[in-house]
PDB file of C-alpha atoms and ligand atoms in Angstrom:
ATOM      1  CA  MET A   1       0.000   0.000   0.000  1.00 94.00           C
ATOM      2  CA  LYS A   2       1.250   3.475  -0.877  1.00 98.00           C
ATOM      3  CA  HIS A   3       1.739   5.799   2.057  1.00 98.00           C
ATOM      4  CA  VAL A   4       0.837   9.505   1.934  1.00 98.00           C
ATOM      5  CA  LEU A   5       1.901  12.127   4.465  1.00 98.00           C
ATOM      6  CA  LEU A   6      -0.495  15.077   4.776  1.00 98.00           C
ATOM      7  CA  LEU A   7       1.204  18.132   6.273  1.00 99.00           C
ATOM      8  CA  ASN A   8      -0.414  21.391   7.286  1.00 98.00           C
ATOM      9  CA  GLY A   9       1.542  24.429   8.402  1.00 98.00           C
ATOM     10  CA  PRO A  10       0.924  27.365  10.735  1.00 98.00           C
ATOM     11  CA  ASN A  11      -2.547  28.562  11.667  1.00 98.00           C
ATOM     12  CA  LEU A  12      -4.252  25.728   9.816  1.00 98.00           C
ATOM     13  CA  ASN A  13      -5.109  24.194  13.211  1.00 98.00           C
ATOM     14  CA  MET A  14      -7.518  27.159  13.486  1.00 97.00           C
ATOM     15  CA  LEU A  15      -9.587  26.215  10.431  1.00 98.00           C
ATOM     16  CA  GLY A  16     -13.305  26.575  11.050  1.00 96.00           C
ATOM     17  CA  ARG A  17     -12.660  29.627  13.236  1.00 96.00           C
ATOM     18  CA  ARG A  18     -10.070  31.339  11.014  1.00 95.00           C
ATOM     19  CA  GLN A  19     -11.555  33.772   8.457  1.00 96.00           C
ATOM     20  CA  PRO A  20     -14.191  31.258   7.252  1.00 96.00           C
ATOM     21  CA  GLU A  21     -15.069  33.578   4.345  1.00 95.00           C
ATOM     22  CA  ILE A  22     -11.572  32.800   2.983  1.00 96.00           C
ATOM     23  CA  TYR A  23     -10.746  29.359   4.360  1.00 96.00           C
ATOM     24  CA  GLY A  24     -14.183  27.774   4.753  1.00 95.00           C
ATOM     25  CA  ALA A  25     -16.168  26.401   7.682  1.00 96.00           C
ATOM     26  CA  GLU A  26     -14.559  22.975   7.931  1.00 97.00           C
ATOM     27  CA  THR A  27     -12.112  22.274  10.738  1.00 98.00           C
ATOM     28  CA  LEU A  28      -8.774  20.570  10.148  1.00 98.00           C
ATOM     29  CA  ALA A  29     -10.213  17.467  11.846  1.00 98.00           C
ATOM     30  CA  ASP A  30     -13.069  17.473   9.285  1.00 98.00           C
ATOM     31  CA  ILE A  31     -10.560  17.734   6.435  1.00 98.00           C
ATOM     32  CA  VAL A  32      -8.363  14.960   7.828  1.00 98.00           C
ATOM     33  CA  ALA A  33     -11.425  12.708   8.260  1.00 98.00           C
ATOM     34  CA  ARG A  34     -12.550  13.314   4.677  1.00 97.00           C
ATOM     35  CA  CYS A  35      -8.996  12.727   3.351  1.00 98.00           C
ATOM     36  CA  THR A  36      -8.602   9.531   5.404  1.00 98.00           C
ATOM     37  CA  LEU A  37     -11.777   8.115   3.826  1.00 98.00           C
ATOM     38  CA  ARG A  38     -10.780   9.173   0.337  1.00 98.00           C
ATOM     39  CA  ALA A  39      -7.235   7.822   0.800  1.00 98.00           C
ATOM     40  CA  SER A  40      -8.535   4.435   1.901  1.00 98.00           C
ATOM     41  CA  ASP A  41     -10.912   4.327  -1.125  1.00 98.00           C
ATOM     42  CA  LEU A  42      -7.880   4.909  -3.328  1.00 98.00           C
ATOM     43  CA  GLY A  43      -5.829   2.259  -1.544  1.00 97.00           C
ATOM     44  CA  PHE A  44      -3.495   4.627   0.350  1.00 98.00           C
ATOM     45  CA  THR A  45      -2.611   4.856   3.985  1.00 98.00           C
ATOM     46  CA  LEU A  46      -2.645   8.451   5.229  1.00 98.00           C
ATOM     47  CA  GLU A  47      -0.828  10.072   8.116  1.00 98.00           C
ATOM     48  CA  ALA A  48      -1.805  13.671   8.928  1.00 98.00           C
ATOM     49  CA  ARG A  49       0.235  16.177  10.932  1.00 98.00           C
ATOM     50  CA  GLN A  50       0.018  19.911  11.585  1.00 98.00           C
ATOM     51  CA  SER A  51       2.584  22.254  13.073  1.00 98.00           C
ATOM     52  CA  ASN A  52       2.962  25.954  13.713  1.00 98.00           C
ATOM     53  CA  TYR A  53       6.774  25.511  13.696  1.00 98.00           C
ATOM     54  CA  GLU A  54       8.894  25.573  10.557  1.00 98.00           C
ATOM     55  CA  GLY A  55      11.632  23.303  11.991  1.00 98.00           C
ATOM     56  CA  GLU A  56       9.105  20.658  13.001  1.00 98.00           C
ATOM     57  CA  LEU A  57       7.719  20.570   9.453  1.00 99.00           C
ATOM     58  CA  VAL A  58      11.299  20.284   8.097  1.00 98.00           C
ATOM     59  CA  THR A  59      12.024  17.346  10.443  1.00 98.00           C
ATOM     60  CA  TRP A  60       8.808  15.540   9.430  1.00 98.00           C
ATOM     61  CA  ILE A  61       9.669  16.001   5.739  1.00 98.00           C
ATOM     62  CA  GLN A  62      13.169  14.592   6.388  1.00 98.00           C
ATOM     63  CA  ASP A  63      11.655  11.635   8.279  1.00 98.00           C
ATOM     64  CA  ALA A  64       9.297  10.936   5.360  1.00 98.00           C
ATOM     65  CA  ARG A  65      12.229   9.892   3.176  1.00 97.00           C
ATOM     66  CA  GLU A  66      12.016   6.136   2.582  1.00 89.00           C
ATOM     67  CA  LYS A  67       8.700   6.027   4.490  1.00 97.00           C
ATOM     68  CA  ALA A  68       6.182   7.971   2.387  1.00 98.00           C
ATOM     69  CA  ASP A  69       5.467   7.715  -1.329  1.00 98.00           C
ATOM     70  CA  ALA A  70       4.028  11.215  -1.459  1.00 98.00           C
ATOM     71  CA  ILE A  71       3.600  14.359   0.595  1.00 99.00           C
ATOM     72  CA  ILE A  72       0.565  16.613   0.352  1.00 99.00           C
ATOM     73  CA  ILE A  73       1.485  19.914   1.954  1.00 99.00           C
ATOM     74  CA  ASN A  74      -0.289  23.139   2.717  1.00 98.00           C
ATOM     75  CA  PRO A  75       2.647  25.116   4.107  1.00 98.00           C
ATOM     76  CA  GLY A  76       0.400  28.079   5.075  1.00 98.00           C
ATOM     77  CA  ALA A  77       2.380  31.325   5.345  1.00 98.00           C
ATOM     78  CA  TYR A  78       5.675  29.382   5.127  1.00 98.00           C
ATOM     79  CA  SER A  79       4.873  28.887   1.425  1.00 98.00           C
ATOM     80  CA  HIS A  80       5.902  32.487   0.899  1.00 98.00           C
ATOM     81  CA  THR A  81       8.987  32.556   3.122  1.00 98.00           C
ATOM     82  CA  SER A  82      10.547  29.153   3.665  1.00 98.00           C
ATOM     83  CA  VAL A  83      13.614  28.083   1.709  1.00 98.00           C
ATOM     84  CA  ALA A  84      14.126  25.504   4.504  1.00 98.00           C
ATOM     85  CA  ILE A  85      10.869  23.716   3.646  1.00 99.00           C
ATOM     86  CA  LEU A  86      11.729  23.863  -0.071  1.00 98.00           C
ATOM     87  CA  ASP A  87      15.174  22.360   0.663  1.00 98.00           C
ATOM     88  CA  ALA A  88      13.666  19.551   2.763  1.00 98.00           C
ATOM     89  CA  LEU A  89      11.126  18.740   0.045  1.00 98.00           C
ATOM     90  CA  SER A  90      13.912  18.740  -2.549  1.00 98.00           C
ATOM     91  CA  MET A  91      15.581  15.862  -0.644  1.00 98.00           C
ATOM     92  CA  PHE A  92      12.334  13.872  -0.671  1.00 98.00           C
ATOM     93  CA  GLU A  93      12.191  11.477  -3.605  1.00 98.00           C
ATOM     94  CA  GLY A  94       8.423  10.871  -3.789  1.00 98.00           C
ATOM     95  CA  ARG A  95       5.658  13.023  -5.202  1.00 98.00           C
ATOM     96  CA  VAL A  96       4.863  16.426  -3.708  1.00 98.00           C
ATOM     97  CA  MET A  97       1.449  18.064  -4.002  1.00 98.00           C
ATOM     98  CA  GLU A  98       1.054  21.664  -2.803  1.00 99.00           C
ATOM     99  CA  VAL A  99      -2.427  22.666  -1.666  1.00 98.00           C
ATOM    100  CA  HIS A 100      -3.858  26.050  -0.746  1.00 98.00           C
ATOM    101  CA  LEU A 101      -7.459  26.424   0.357  1.00 98.00           C
ATOM    102  CA  SER A 102      -7.671  29.930  -1.069  1.00 98.00           C
ATOM    103  CA  ASN A 103      -6.590  31.127  -4.496  1.00 98.00           C
ATOM    104  CA  ILE A 104      -3.319  32.759  -3.444  1.00 98.00           C
ATOM    105  CA  HIS A 105      -3.032  34.464  -6.862  1.00 98.00           C
ATOM    106  CA  LYS A 106      -6.237  36.406  -6.275  1.00 98.00           C
ATOM    107  CA  ARG A 107      -5.012  37.752  -2.935  1.00 98.00           C
ATOM    108  CA  GLU A 108      -2.266  40.108  -1.711  1.00 97.00           C
ATOM    109  CA  ALA A 109       0.883  40.268  -3.884  1.00 98.00           C
ATOM    110  CA  PHE A 110       3.055  38.728  -1.135  1.00 97.00           C
ATOM    111  CA  ARG A 111       1.006  35.509  -1.401  1.00 98.00           C
ATOM    112  CA  HIS A 112       1.559  35.131  -5.151  1.00 98.00           C
ATOM    113  CA  HIS A 113       4.981  33.505  -4.835  1.00 98.00           C
ATOM    114  CA  SER A 114       5.476  30.139  -3.176  1.00 98.00           C
ATOM    115  CA  TYR A 115       8.969  28.681  -2.661  1.00 98.00           C
ATOM    116  CA  VAL A 116       7.396  25.214  -2.408  1.00 98.00           C
ATOM    117  CA  SER A 117       6.022  25.436  -5.966  1.00 98.00           C
ATOM    118  CA  ALA A 118       9.588  25.089  -7.301  1.00 98.00           C
ATOM    119  CA  ARG A 119       9.514  21.481  -6.049  1.00 98.00           C
ATOM    120  CA  ALA A 120       5.822  20.580  -6.208  1.00 98.00           C
ATOM    121  CA  ASP A 121       4.605  18.173  -8.895  1.00 98.00           C
ATOM    122  CA  ALA A 122       1.258  19.979  -8.798  1.00 98.00           C
ATOM    123  CA  VAL A 123      -0.238  23.041  -7.130  1.00 98.00           C
ATOM    124  CA  ILE A 124      -3.929  23.228  -6.239  1.00 98.00           C
ATOM    125  CA  ALA A 125      -5.232  26.602  -5.052  1.00 98.00           C
ATOM    126  CA  GLY A 126      -8.705  27.979  -4.538  1.00 98.00           C
ATOM    127  CA  CYS A 127     -10.637  24.694  -4.321  1.00 98.00           C
ATOM    128  CA  GLY A 128     -11.142  24.904  -0.555  1.00 97.00           C
ATOM    129  CA  ALA A 129     -10.974  21.657   1.422  1.00 97.00           C
ATOM    130  CA  GLU A 130     -11.744  19.734  -1.768  1.00 98.00           C
ATOM    131  CA  GLY A 131      -8.232  20.643  -2.943  1.00 98.00           C
ATOM    132  CA  TYR A 132      -6.739  18.026  -0.611  1.00 98.00           C
ATOM    133  CA  GLU A 133      -8.976  15.347  -2.140  1.00 98.00           C
ATOM    134  CA  LEU A 134      -8.049  16.500  -5.647  1.00 98.00           C
ATOM    135  CA  ALA A 135      -4.409  16.044  -4.651  1.00 98.00           C
ATOM    136  CA  LEU A 136      -5.184  12.471  -3.534  1.00 98.00           C
ATOM    137  CA  LEU A 137      -6.965  11.758  -6.837  1.00 98.00           C
ATOM    138  CA  ARG A 138      -3.983  13.025  -8.777  1.00 98.00           C
ATOM    139  CA  LEU A 139      -1.681  10.846  -6.648  1.00 98.00           C
ATOM    140  CA  ALA A 140      -3.806   7.813  -7.570  1.00 98.00           C
ATOM    141  CA  THR A 141      -2.830   8.480 -11.195  1.00 98.00           C
ATOM    142  CA  LEU A 142       0.805   9.281 -10.470  1.00 98.00           C
ATOM    143  CA  LEU A 143       1.426   6.369  -8.073  1.00 97.00           C
ATOM    144  CA  GLY A 144      -1.010   3.903  -9.593  1.00 87.00           C
TER     145      GLY A 144
HETATM  146  C1  LIG B 201      -2.950  29.278   2.621  1.00 63.61           C
HETATM  147  C2  LIG B 201      -2.600  30.621   1.952  1.00 63.61           C
HETATM  148  C3  LIG B 201      -1.466  31.313   2.663  1.00 63.61           C
HETATM  149  O1  LIG B 201      -1.168  32.549   2.023  1.00 63.61           O
HETATM  150  C4  LIG B 201      -1.835  31.588   4.098  1.00 63.61           C
HETATM  151  O2  LIG B 201      -0.743  32.179   4.782  1.00 63.61           O
HETATM  152  C5  LIG B 201      -2.315  30.366   4.819  1.00 63.61           C
HETATM  153  C6  LIG B 201      -3.201  29.444   4.107  1.00 63.61           C
HETATM  154  C7  LIG B 201      -4.219  28.637   2.007  1.00 63.61           C
HETATM  155  O3  LIG B 201      -4.456  27.478   2.321  1.00 63.61           O
HETATM  156  O4  LIG B 201      -4.952  29.306   1.279  1.00 63.61           O
HETATM  157  O5  LIG B 201      -2.052  30.170   5.987  1.00 63.61           O
HETATM  158  O6  LIG B 201      -1.871  28.380   2.410  1.00 63.61           O
END
């Protein structure tokens, strides 16, 4: 069975209460539950983690080497600042899917650039929580 690591960065633990007009009403627990179901339908095992700390995300990405076949990551604000997360993902040999709940290109200029996109196999933005499931569907094709 293929193993997928789902990573969420800073402030995404606040989903449901955080600017729902931008990020939607679902909590992170709701999203993880929906992704766990979808992953099992597709024949994947899914492990979900969230951190507000850049170094913790870097360590989890390093640990995913030789363990996970793919990483789905919403790096939150670290998308726009973190060379460290990009470097960690560049050492990972599996597939990388970058997800943003909102359409970052429709928002403030500082959100238009993501360091992670230089490594991602695909970028999904503006599809809300469904974006994570779209990433899983795409992984079914890529890993299948
Ligand atoms: C986000 C977009 C980022 O700009 C923001 O800092 C987030 C969430 C999104 O999912 O739309 O925390 O990655």
